[in-house]
Structure formats: C-alpha cells, structure tokens
Coordinates of C-alpha atoms in Angstrom, one line a residue:
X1 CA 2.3 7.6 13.9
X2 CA 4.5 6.3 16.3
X3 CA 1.6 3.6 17.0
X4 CA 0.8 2.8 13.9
X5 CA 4.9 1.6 13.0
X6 CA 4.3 -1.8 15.1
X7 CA 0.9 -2.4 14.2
X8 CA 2.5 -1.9 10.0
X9 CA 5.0 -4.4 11.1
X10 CA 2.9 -6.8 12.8
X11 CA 0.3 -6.9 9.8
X12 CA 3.5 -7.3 7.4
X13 CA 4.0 -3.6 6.2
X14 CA 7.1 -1.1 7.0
X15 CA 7.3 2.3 5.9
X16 CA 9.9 3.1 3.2
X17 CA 11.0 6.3 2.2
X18 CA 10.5 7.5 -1.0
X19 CA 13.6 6.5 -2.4
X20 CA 13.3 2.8 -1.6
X21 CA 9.9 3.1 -3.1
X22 CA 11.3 3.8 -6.3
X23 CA 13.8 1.0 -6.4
X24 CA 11.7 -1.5 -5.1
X25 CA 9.1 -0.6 -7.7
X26 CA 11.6 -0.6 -10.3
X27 CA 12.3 -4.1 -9.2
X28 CA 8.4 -5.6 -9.7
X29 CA 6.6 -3.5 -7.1
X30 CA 2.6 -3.1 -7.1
X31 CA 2.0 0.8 -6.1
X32 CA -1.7 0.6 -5.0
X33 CA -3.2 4.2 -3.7
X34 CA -5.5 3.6 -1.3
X35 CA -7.7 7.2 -1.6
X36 CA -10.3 7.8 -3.2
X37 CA -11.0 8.0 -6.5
X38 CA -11.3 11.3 -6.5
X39 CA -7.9 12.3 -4.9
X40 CA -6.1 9.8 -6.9
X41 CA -7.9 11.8 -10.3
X42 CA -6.0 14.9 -8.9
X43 CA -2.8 13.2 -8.1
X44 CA -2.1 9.9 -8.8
X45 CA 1.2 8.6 -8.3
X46 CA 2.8 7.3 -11.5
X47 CA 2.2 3.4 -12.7
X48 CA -0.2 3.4 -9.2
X49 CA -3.0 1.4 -9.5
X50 CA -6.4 2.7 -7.7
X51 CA -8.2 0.3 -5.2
X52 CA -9.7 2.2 -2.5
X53 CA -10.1 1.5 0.7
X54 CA -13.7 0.4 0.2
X55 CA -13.3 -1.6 -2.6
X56 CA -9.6 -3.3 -1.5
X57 CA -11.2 -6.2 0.1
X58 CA -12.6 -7.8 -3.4
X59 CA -10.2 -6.1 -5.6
X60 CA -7.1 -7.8 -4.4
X61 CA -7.4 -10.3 -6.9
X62 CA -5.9 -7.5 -9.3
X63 CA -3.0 -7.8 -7.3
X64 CA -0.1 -10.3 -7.4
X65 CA 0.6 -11.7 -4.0
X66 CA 4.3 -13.1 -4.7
X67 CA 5.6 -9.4 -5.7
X68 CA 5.8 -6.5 -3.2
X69 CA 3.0 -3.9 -2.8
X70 CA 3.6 -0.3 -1.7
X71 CA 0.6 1.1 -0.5
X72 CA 0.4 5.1 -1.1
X73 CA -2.3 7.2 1.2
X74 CA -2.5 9.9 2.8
X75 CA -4.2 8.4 6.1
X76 CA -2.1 6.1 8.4
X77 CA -4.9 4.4 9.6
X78 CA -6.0 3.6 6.1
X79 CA -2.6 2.3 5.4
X80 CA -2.9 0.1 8.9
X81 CA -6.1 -1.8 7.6
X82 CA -5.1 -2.0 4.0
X83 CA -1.7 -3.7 5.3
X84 CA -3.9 -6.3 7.5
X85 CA -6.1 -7.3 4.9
X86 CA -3.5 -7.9 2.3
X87 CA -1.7 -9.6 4.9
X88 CA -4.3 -11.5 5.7
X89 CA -4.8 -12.9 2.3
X90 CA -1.3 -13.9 2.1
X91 CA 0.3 -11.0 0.9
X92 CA 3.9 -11.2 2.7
X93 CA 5.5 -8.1 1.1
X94 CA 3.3 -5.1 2.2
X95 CA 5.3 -1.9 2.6
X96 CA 3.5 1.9 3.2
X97 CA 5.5 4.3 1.4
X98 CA 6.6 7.3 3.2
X99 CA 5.0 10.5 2.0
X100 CA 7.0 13.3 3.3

C-alpha cells in the first residue's frame, strides 16, 4: 500500500480513516463502492451508492463533481484507478476510505 498513497494523492484521492469518513459524509459526501455488485448485495456500506469498477467510467454522471466522493473497496488498485478517472473528469475531492 505504501505505493499506492502517492499515486492516491497524485490522482486527487487520500485515504481517511473511518472516522473522517463519517463526518465528511455527514457534511455532503458521495460514498461510492467500487465492488461488484455482488459484494456490495452482501455488504453494502450505508447511503453507498454502487458503481463498479467497470461501469464507473459512464456512470459518473450520477455523481456530483463539486461535493466530495469516498470511494469504498476492498482492492487498492481499484481505488487507484477509480481516483484517476474521477480526477480526470474534474472531480477534485476524491478521498479512499480506510477499511481497517
């Protein structure tokens, strides 16, 4: 993981731990899980919204770019190219929550 940390940052994403999650979502975070549908059907994260990796790319217009998004996955490199995309479609908040 230690890798992955400046490749989040560089793509516009830091990893917060859970508690900062919470507060940030409470505060007009978008919680996306990234899994499959499948693993989010068996335990999805509350208020999370399901756009899998495969289906991120054309489904960001569900997503508001001016508010924060917390990505939730249980891959790191998932959460690497989900942050690059958004941040490549102007999303400046992109934040990987911390799952431990």
């Amino acid at each position: 993981m230690n890798l992955a940390l400046p490749m989040l940052r560089q793509a516009g994403a830091e990893t917060l731990p859970s508690e900062q999650a919470r507060r940030l979502l409470a505060s007009g975070g978008q919680l996306v899980d990234i899994r499959s549908p499948a693993d989010f059907g068996r335990d999805a994260p509350p208020g999370a919204l399901n756009l899998p990796m495969d289906s991120l790319s054309y489904a960001t217009r569900r997503l508001n770019k001016w508010r924060p998004v917390i990505l939730y996955g249980s891959c790191g490199v998932h959460s690497i190219r989900a942050a690059r995309l958004l941040a490549g479609r102007g999303f400046s908040r992109v934040y990987q929550m911390a799952l431990h």
